[in-house]
PDB file of C-alpha atoms in Angstrom:
ATOM      1  CA  MET A   1      43.298 -59.583  49.201  1.00  0.00           C
ATOM      2  CA  THR A   2      43.985 -61.707  46.217  1.00  0.00           C
ATOM      3  CA  LEU A   3      41.512 -64.320  48.309  1.00  0.00           C
ATOM      4  CA  LEU A   4      38.666 -62.254  48.130  1.00  0.00           C
ATOM      5  CA  SER A   5      39.272 -61.679  44.325  1.00  0.00           C
ATOM      6  CA  GLN A   6      39.256 -64.338  43.714  1.00  0.00           C
ATOM      7  CA  GLN A   7      35.940 -65.702  45.104  1.00  0.00           C
ATOM      8  CA  GLY A   8      32.044 -64.664  43.955  1.00  0.00           C
ATOM      9  CA  ILE A   9      30.721 -64.053  47.204  1.00  0.00           C
ATOM     10  CA  PRO A  10      31.934 -62.668  50.414  1.00  0.00           C
ATOM     11  CA  MET A  11      33.533 -64.089  52.937  1.00  0.00           C
ATOM     12  CA  SER A  12      33.283 -65.124  56.170  1.00  0.00           C
ATOM     13  CA  LEU A  13      36.904 -64.358  58.667  1.00  0.00           C
ATOM     14  CA  GLY A  14      36.786 -68.398  59.429  1.00  0.00           C
ATOM     15  CA  HIS A  15      36.509 -69.213  55.476  1.00  0.00           C
ATOM     16  CA  LEU A  16      39.390 -66.973  54.978  1.00  0.00           C
ATOM     17  CA  ALA A  17      41.155 -68.622  57.401  1.00  0.00           C
ATOM     18  CA  GLU A  18      40.306 -72.009  56.545  1.00  0.00           C
ATOM     19  CA  ARG A  19      41.214 -71.581  52.646  1.00  0.00           C
ATOM     20  CA  SER A  20      44.293 -69.557  53.780  1.00  0.00           C
ATOM     21  CA  GLY A  21      45.827 -71.849  55.795  1.00  0.00           C
ATOM     22  CA  LEU A  22      46.040 -69.213  58.563  1.00  0.00           C
ATOM     23  CA  PRO A  23      45.525 -68.582  62.733  1.00  0.00           C
ATOM     24  CA  LYS A  24      42.319 -66.470  62.495  1.00  0.00           C
ATOM     25  CA  GLY A  25      43.768 -64.203  65.037  1.00  0.00           C
ATOM     26  CA  THR A  26      46.868 -63.383  61.190  1.00  0.00           C
ATOM     27  CA  VAL A  27      43.762 -63.363  58.830  1.00  0.00           C
ATOM     28  CA  HIS A  28      41.484 -60.729  61.210  1.00  0.00           C
ATOM     29  CA  GLN A  29      44.991 -58.438  61.853  1.00  0.00           C
ATOM     30  CA  GLN A  30      45.723 -58.636  57.997  1.00  0.00           C
ATOM     31  CA  LEU A  31      41.604 -57.328  57.080  1.00  0.00           C
ATOM     32  CA  ARG A  32      41.633 -54.858  59.942  1.00  0.00           C
ATOM     33  CA  THR A  33      44.398 -53.253  57.865  1.00  0.00           C
ATOM     34  CA  LEU A  34      42.789 -53.214  54.542  1.00  0.00           C
ATOM     35  CA  MET A  35      39.528 -52.177  55.460  1.00  0.00           C
ATOM     36  CA  GLU A  36      41.584 -48.704  57.334  1.00  0.00           C
ATOM     37  CA  ALA A  37      42.941 -48.769  53.693  1.00  0.00           C
ATOM     38  CA  GLY A  38      39.554 -48.810  52.167  1.00  0.00           C
ATOM     39  CA  TYR A  39      40.859 -52.164  49.975  1.00  0.00           C
ATOM     40  CA  VAL A  40      38.152 -54.588  51.645  1.00  0.00           C
ATOM     41  CA  ILE A  41      34.532 -53.582  53.555  1.00  0.00           C
ATOM     42  CA  GLN A  42      32.936 -55.842  56.021  1.00  0.00           C
ATOM     43  CA  ASN A  43      29.158 -56.902  56.142  1.00  0.00           C
ATOM     44  CA  PRO A  44      26.426 -56.007  58.603  1.00  0.00           C
ATOM     45  CA  GLY A  45      26.426 -59.691  58.655  1.00  0.00           C
ATOM     46  CA  GLY A  46      29.938 -59.720  59.992  1.00  0.00           C
ATOM     47  CA  SER A  47      31.345 -61.286  56.003  1.00  0.00           C
ATOM     48  CA  TYR A  48      34.141 -59.404  54.396  1.00  0.00           C
ATOM     49  CA  GLN A  49      34.421 -58.652  50.571  1.00  0.00           C
ATOM     50  CA  VAL A  50      36.654 -56.433  47.742  1.00  0.00           C
ATOM     51  CA  ALA A  51      35.863 -52.896  48.441  1.00  0.00           C
ATOM     52  CA  LEU A  52      34.560 -51.303  45.429  1.00  0.00           C
ATOM     53  CA  SER A  53      37.367 -48.645  45.490  1.00  0.00           C
ATOM     54  CA  THR A  54      39.371 -51.116  44.204  1.00  0.00           C
ATOM     55  CA  ILE A  55      38.407 -50.740  40.609  1.00  0.00           C
ATOM     56  CA  THR A  56      39.914 -47.362  40.594  1.00  0.00           C
ATOM     57  CA  LEU A  57      43.759 -48.453  41.573  1.00  0.00           C
ATOM     58  CA  GLY A  58      42.996 -51.237  38.094  1.00  0.00           C
ATOM     59  CA  THR A  59      42.504 -48.688  36.325  1.00  0.00           C
ATOM     60  CA  ALA A  60      44.871 -46.074  36.946  1.00  0.00           C
ATOM     61  CA  ALA A  61      48.271 -49.278  36.540  1.00  0.00           C
ATOM     62  CA  LEU A  62      46.784 -49.756  33.087  1.00  0.00           C
ATOM     63  CA  GLU A  63      45.991 -46.258  32.972  1.00  0.00           C
ATOM     64  CA  GLN A  64      49.536 -45.067  33.898  1.00  0.00           C
ATOM     65  CA  ALA A  65      50.805 -47.899  31.152  1.00  0.00           C
ATOM     66  CA  ASN A  66      49.372 -46.061  28.751  1.00  0.00           C
ATOM     67  CA  LEU A  67      47.171 -49.511  28.323  1.00  0.00           C
ATOM     68  CA  GLY A  68      43.215 -48.648  30.522  1.00  0.00           C
ATOM     69  CA  SER A  69      41.387 -47.512  27.017  1.00  0.00           C
ATOM     70  CA  GLN A  70      43.682 -48.633  24.630  1.00  0.00           C
ATOM     71  CA  ILE A  71      42.699 -52.171  25.661  1.00  0.00           C
ATOM     72  CA  ALA A  72      38.987 -51.247  26.416  1.00  0.00           C
ATOM     73  CA  ALA A  73      38.815 -50.481  22.472  1.00  0.00           C
ATOM     74  CA  ARG A  74      40.744 -53.218  21.077  1.00  0.00           C
ATOM     75  CA  VAL A  75      38.917 -56.243  23.063  1.00  0.00           C
ATOM     76  CA  ALA A  76      35.862 -54.809  22.674  1.00  0.00           C
ATOM     77  CA  SER A  77      36.313 -54.407  18.867  1.00  0.00           C
ATOM     78  CA  LEU A  78      37.491 -58.256  19.142  1.00  0.00           C
ATOM     79  CA  ALA A  79      34.879 -59.222  20.967  1.00  0.00           C
ATOM     80  CA  ALA A  80      32.287 -57.542  18.575  1.00  0.00           C
ATOM     81  CA  ARG A  81      33.826 -58.121  15.129  1.00  0.00           C
ATOM     82  CA  SER A  82      33.965 -61.453  16.513  1.00  0.00           C
ATOM     83  CA  GLY A  83      30.482 -62.089  18.376  1.00  0.00           C
ATOM     84  CA  GLU A  84      32.566 -64.137  21.208  1.00  0.00           C
ATOM     85  CA  THR A  85      34.109 -62.963  24.590  1.00  0.00           C
ATOM     86  CA  ALA A  86      37.394 -61.967  24.326  1.00  0.00           C
ATOM     87  CA  SER A  87      39.786 -61.744  26.655  1.00  0.00           C
ATOM     88  CA  LEU A  88      43.123 -59.956  27.851  1.00  0.00           C
ATOM     89  CA  SER A  89      44.936 -62.132  30.070  1.00  0.00           C
ATOM     90  CA  VAL A  90      48.986 -62.427  32.396  1.00  0.00           C
ATOM     91  CA  LEU A  91      50.452 -64.355  34.603  1.00  0.00           C
ATOM     92  CA  ARG A  92      50.405 -63.687  37.829  1.00  0.00           C
ATOM     93  CA  ASP A  93      51.371 -65.919  40.432  1.00  0.00           C
ATOM     94  CA  GLY A  94      50.793 -69.075  38.692  1.00  0.00           C
ATOM     95  CA  GLN A  95      47.722 -67.794  37.849  1.00  0.00           C
ATOM     96  CA  VAL A  96      45.943 -67.115  34.986  1.00  0.00           C
ATOM     97  CA  PHE A  97      44.533 -63.120  35.923  1.00  0.00           C
ATOM     98  CA  ILE A  98      42.090 -61.568  33.313  1.00  0.00           C
ATOM     99  CA  LEU A  99      43.267 -57.695  32.621  1.00  0.00           C
ATOM    100  CA  TYR A 100      40.158 -56.979  30.296  1.00  0.00           C
ATOM    101  CA  ARG A 101      36.306 -59.134  29.739  1.00  0.00           C
ATOM    102  CA  VAL A 102      34.045 -58.177  26.941  1.00  0.00           C
ATOM    103  CA  THR A 103      31.617 -60.485  26.480  1.00  0.00           C
ATOM    104  CA  ILE A 104      29.399 -60.322  24.178  1.00  0.00           C
ATOM    105  CA  ASP A 105      26.682 -63.108  24.078  1.00  0.00           C
ATOM    106  CA  SER A 106      24.436 -62.482  27.038  1.00  0.00           C
ATOM    107  CA  SER A 107      23.485 -66.239  27.888  1.00  0.00           C
ATOM    108  CA  LEU A 108      26.826 -68.047  28.313  1.00  0.00           C
ATOM    109  CA  MET A 109      26.764 -66.366  32.115  1.00  0.00           C
ATOM    110  CA  THR A 110      29.817 -67.430  33.733  1.00  0.00           C
ATOM    111  CA  ASP A 111      31.517 -66.174  36.507  1.00  0.00           C
ATOM    112  CA  LEU A 112      34.705 -64.622  35.088  1.00  0.00           C
ATOM    113  CA  ALA A 113      35.676 -61.485  34.419  1.00  0.00           C
ATOM    114  CA  ALA A 114      38.278 -58.680  34.691  1.00  0.00           C
ATOM    115  CA  GLY A 115      40.404 -59.172  38.035  1.00  0.00           C
ATOM    116  CA  ARG A 116      39.553 -63.009  38.187  1.00  0.00           C
ATOM    117  CA  THR A 117      41.531 -65.766  38.198  1.00  0.00           C
ATOM    118  CA  MET A 118      42.139 -69.459  36.354  1.00  0.00           C
ATOM    119  CA  PRO A 119      44.169 -72.475  36.458  1.00  0.00           C
ATOM    120  CA  ALA A 120      46.673 -71.887  33.777  1.00  0.00           C
ATOM    121  CA  SER A 121      47.046 -75.444  33.121  1.00  0.00           C
ATOM    122  CA  SER A 122      43.162 -75.683  32.202  1.00  0.00           C
ATOM    123  CA  SER A 123      42.873 -72.471  29.755  1.00  0.00           C
ATOM    124  CA  ALA A 124      43.752 -71.502  26.913  1.00  0.00           C
ATOM    125  CA  SER A 125      46.253 -68.331  27.080  1.00  0.00           C
ATOM    126  CA  GLY A 126      47.496 -69.921  30.399  1.00  0.00           C
ATOM    127  CA  GLN A 127      48.970 -72.888  27.959  1.00  0.00           C
ATOM    128  CA  VAL A 128      50.035 -69.613  25.749  1.00  0.00           C
ATOM    129  CA  LEU A 129      51.798 -67.515  28.528  1.00  0.00           C
ATOM    130  CA  ARG A 130      53.382 -70.662  29.993  1.00  0.00           C
ATOM    131  CA  ALA A 131      55.130 -71.184  26.680  1.00  0.00           C
ATOM    132  CA  PHE A 132      56.101 -67.840  25.937  1.00  0.00           C
ATOM    133  CA  GLU A 133      56.793 -67.160  29.311  1.00  0.00           C
ATOM    134  CA  ASN A 134      60.885 -68.232  29.074  1.00  0.00           C
ATOM    135  CA  GLU A 135      62.702 -70.743  26.152  1.00  0.00           C
ATOM    136  CA  GLU A 136      62.505 -73.274  28.201  1.00  0.00           C
ATOM    137  CA  PRO A 137      59.680 -74.795  30.700  1.00  0.00           C
ATOM    138  CA  ALA A 138      60.120 -74.557  33.799  1.00  0.00           C
ATOM    139  CA  GLY A 139      57.609 -75.643  36.845  1.00  0.00           C
ATOM    140  CA  PRO A 140      55.508 -78.224  37.523  1.00  0.00           C
ATOM    141  CA  ASN A 141      52.621 -76.114  35.404  1.00  0.00           C
ATOM    142  CA  ALA A 142      54.662 -75.467  32.647  1.00  0.00           C
ATOM    143  CA  GLY A 143      53.512 -78.601  30.581  1.00  0.00           C
ATOM    144  CA  SER A 144      55.491 -80.706  28.877  1.00  0.00           C
ATOM    145  CA  THR A 145      58.307 -80.196  26.612  1.00  0.00           C
ATOM    146  CA  GLU A 146      55.805 -81.563  23.361  1.00  0.00           C
ATOM    147  CA  THR A 147      52.723 -79.328  24.060  1.00  0.00           C
ATOM    148  CA  VAL A 148      55.089 -76.142  24.696  1.00  0.00           C
ATOM    149  CA  ALA A 149      56.974 -76.350  21.666  1.00  0.00           C
ATOM    150  CA  GLU A 150      53.776 -77.316  19.222  1.00  0.00           C
ATOM    151  CA  ILE A 151      52.187 -74.097  21.378  1.00  0.00           C
ATOM    152  CA  ARG A 152      55.379 -72.021  20.329  1.00  0.00           C
ATOM    153  CA  LYS A 153      55.557 -73.406  17.006  1.00  0.00           C
ATOM    154  CA  GLN A 154      52.159 -72.535  15.716  1.00  0.00           C
ATOM    155  CA  GLY A 155      51.917 -69.201  17.997  1.00  0.00           C
ATOM    156  CA  TYR A 156      49.084 -69.914  19.535  1.00  0.00           C
ATOM    157  CA  ALA A 157      47.137 -72.623  22.313  1.00  0.00           C
ATOM    158  CA  VAL A 158      43.575 -74.254  22.126  1.00  0.00           C
ATOM    159  CA  ILE A 159      40.889 -75.710  24.960  1.00  0.00           C
ATOM    160  CA  SER A 160      37.986 -77.735  24.769  1.00  0.00           C
ATOM    161  CA  ASP A 161      35.969 -78.387  27.381  1.00  0.00           C
ATOM    162  CA  GLU A 162      38.163 -78.531  30.142  1.00  0.00           C
ATOM    163  CA  PHE A 163      37.762 -75.526  32.504  1.00  0.00           C
ATOM    164  CA  LEU A 164      34.240 -74.087  31.521  1.00  0.00           C
ATOM    165  CA  VAL A 165      32.968 -77.125  29.966  1.00  0.00           C
ATOM    166  CA  GLY A 166      30.569 -76.073  26.819  1.00  0.00           C
ATOM    167  CA  MET A 167      33.964 -74.039  25.526  1.00  0.00           C
ATOM    168  CA  THR A 168      36.277 -73.404  23.641  1.00  0.00           C
ATOM    169  CA  THR A 169      39.172 -71.471  24.435  1.00  0.00           C
ATOM    170  CA  ILE A 170      42.059 -69.840  21.557  1.00  0.00           C
ATOM    171  CA  ALA A 171      44.931 -67.802  22.692  1.00  0.00           C
ATOM    172  CA  VAL A 172      47.507 -65.686  21.303  1.00  0.00           C
ATOM    173  CA  PRO A 173      50.942 -63.910  22.594  1.00  0.00           C
ATOM    174  CA  VAL A 174      51.446 -60.196  23.034  1.00  0.00           C
ATOM    175  CA  ARG A 175      53.637 -58.564  24.251  1.00  0.00           C
ATOM    176  CA  LEU A 176      52.270 -54.703  25.709  1.00  0.00           C
ATOM    177  CA  PRO A 177      54.493 -51.757  27.511  1.00  0.00           C
ATOM    178  CA  GLY A 178      54.398 -51.758  30.903  1.00  0.00           C
ATOM    179  CA  ILE A 179      52.616 -55.254  31.131  1.00  0.00           C
ATOM    180  CA  GLY A 180      55.562 -57.837  29.287  1.00  0.00           C
ATOM    181  CA  LEU A 181      53.582 -60.905  27.649  1.00  0.00           C
ATOM    182  CA  ALA A 182      49.961 -60.872  28.148  1.00  0.00           C
ATOM    183  CA  ALA A 183      47.230 -63.450  26.244  1.00  0.00           C
ATOM    184  CA  LEU A 184      44.615 -62.293  24.226  1.00  0.00           C
ATOM    185  CA  SER A 185      42.113 -64.570  23.587  1.00  0.00           C
ATOM    186  CA  LEU A 186      38.498 -65.400  21.724  1.00  0.00           C
ATOM    187  CA  ALA A 187      35.958 -67.228  23.769  1.00  0.00           C
ATOM    188  CA  ALA A 188      32.856 -69.345  22.046  1.00  0.00           C
ATOM    189  CA  PRO A 189      30.823 -72.480  23.296  1.00  0.00           C
ATOM    190  CA  THR A 190      32.055 -75.862  21.273  1.00  0.00           C
ATOM    191  CA  PHE A 191      28.941 -76.185  19.067  1.00  0.00           C
ATOM    192  CA  ARG A 192      29.879 -72.974  17.750  1.00  0.00           C
ATOM    193  CA  PHE A 193      33.857 -72.247  17.572  1.00  0.00           C
ATOM    194  CA  ASP A 194      35.863 -71.542  13.908  1.00  0.00           C
ATOM    195  CA  GLN A 195      38.862 -72.188  15.095  1.00  0.00           C
ATOM    196  CA  GLU A 196      39.673 -70.198  11.788  1.00  0.00           C
ATOM    197  CA  LYS A 197      37.715 -67.435  11.918  1.00  0.00           C
ATOM    198  CA  LEU A 198      38.807 -66.266  15.430  1.00  0.00           C
ATOM    199  CA  LEU A 199      42.605 -67.086  14.793  1.00  0.00           C
ATOM    200  CA  ALA A 200      42.625 -65.140  11.820  1.00  0.00           C
ATOM    201  CA  LEU A 201      40.723 -61.922  13.833  1.00  0.00           C
ATOM    202  CA  LEU A 202      43.032 -62.436  17.277  1.00  0.00           C
ATOM    203  CA  THR A 203      46.081 -62.725  14.584  1.00  0.00           C
ATOM    204  CA  ARG A 204      45.039 -59.482  13.566  1.00  0.00           C
ATOM    205  CA  SER A 205      44.459 -57.860  16.666  1.00  0.00           C
ATOM    206  CA  ARG A 206      47.838 -59.087  18.190  1.00  0.00           C
ATOM    207  CA  VAL A 207      49.611 -55.738  17.894  1.00  0.00           C
ATOM    208  CA  LEU A 208      47.702 -53.615  20.458  1.00  0.00           C
TER     209      LEU A 208
END
């Protein structure tokens, strides 16, 4: 399910088996179980994709944490005031999982959206989440002690031209009831990135 959700296109059984490292029989059985539960559908050509019904699950999870409408309003407001792309993300299985994302500039075509993941090591949100996750950095993706200490001291992280070439992102940590640590971020084309302005907007929006 996680592998399917990370792709922008449907995947064949063979591709899923290859990417997961599992036997085709095992993957097929897992797909059948997910299809019976209504979480995955099989297309006429034989490929598989995540069912639209999973949107309801994601919405329900946010609403049960009393965050659904609250997150939508605050992140949308942040995007509107900045004129840039605003996101709220958490760590899941060592990667950055996007809970909510609003893009104002429609010319910025990326495949990142709510429910997608990014590498923690090459994103501003990931660096913030890693830095504030524990008192001491742990694991190969936690980053150097110097980097973690600097992020904790300044309270934010900035990444340019790494995960998305031509884009710069700034992120700050927030703590949400029912979710815990999350990262609130703004992303803009590097040529117009205004760190002082975007950091001020993020700082005022930290209390969700």
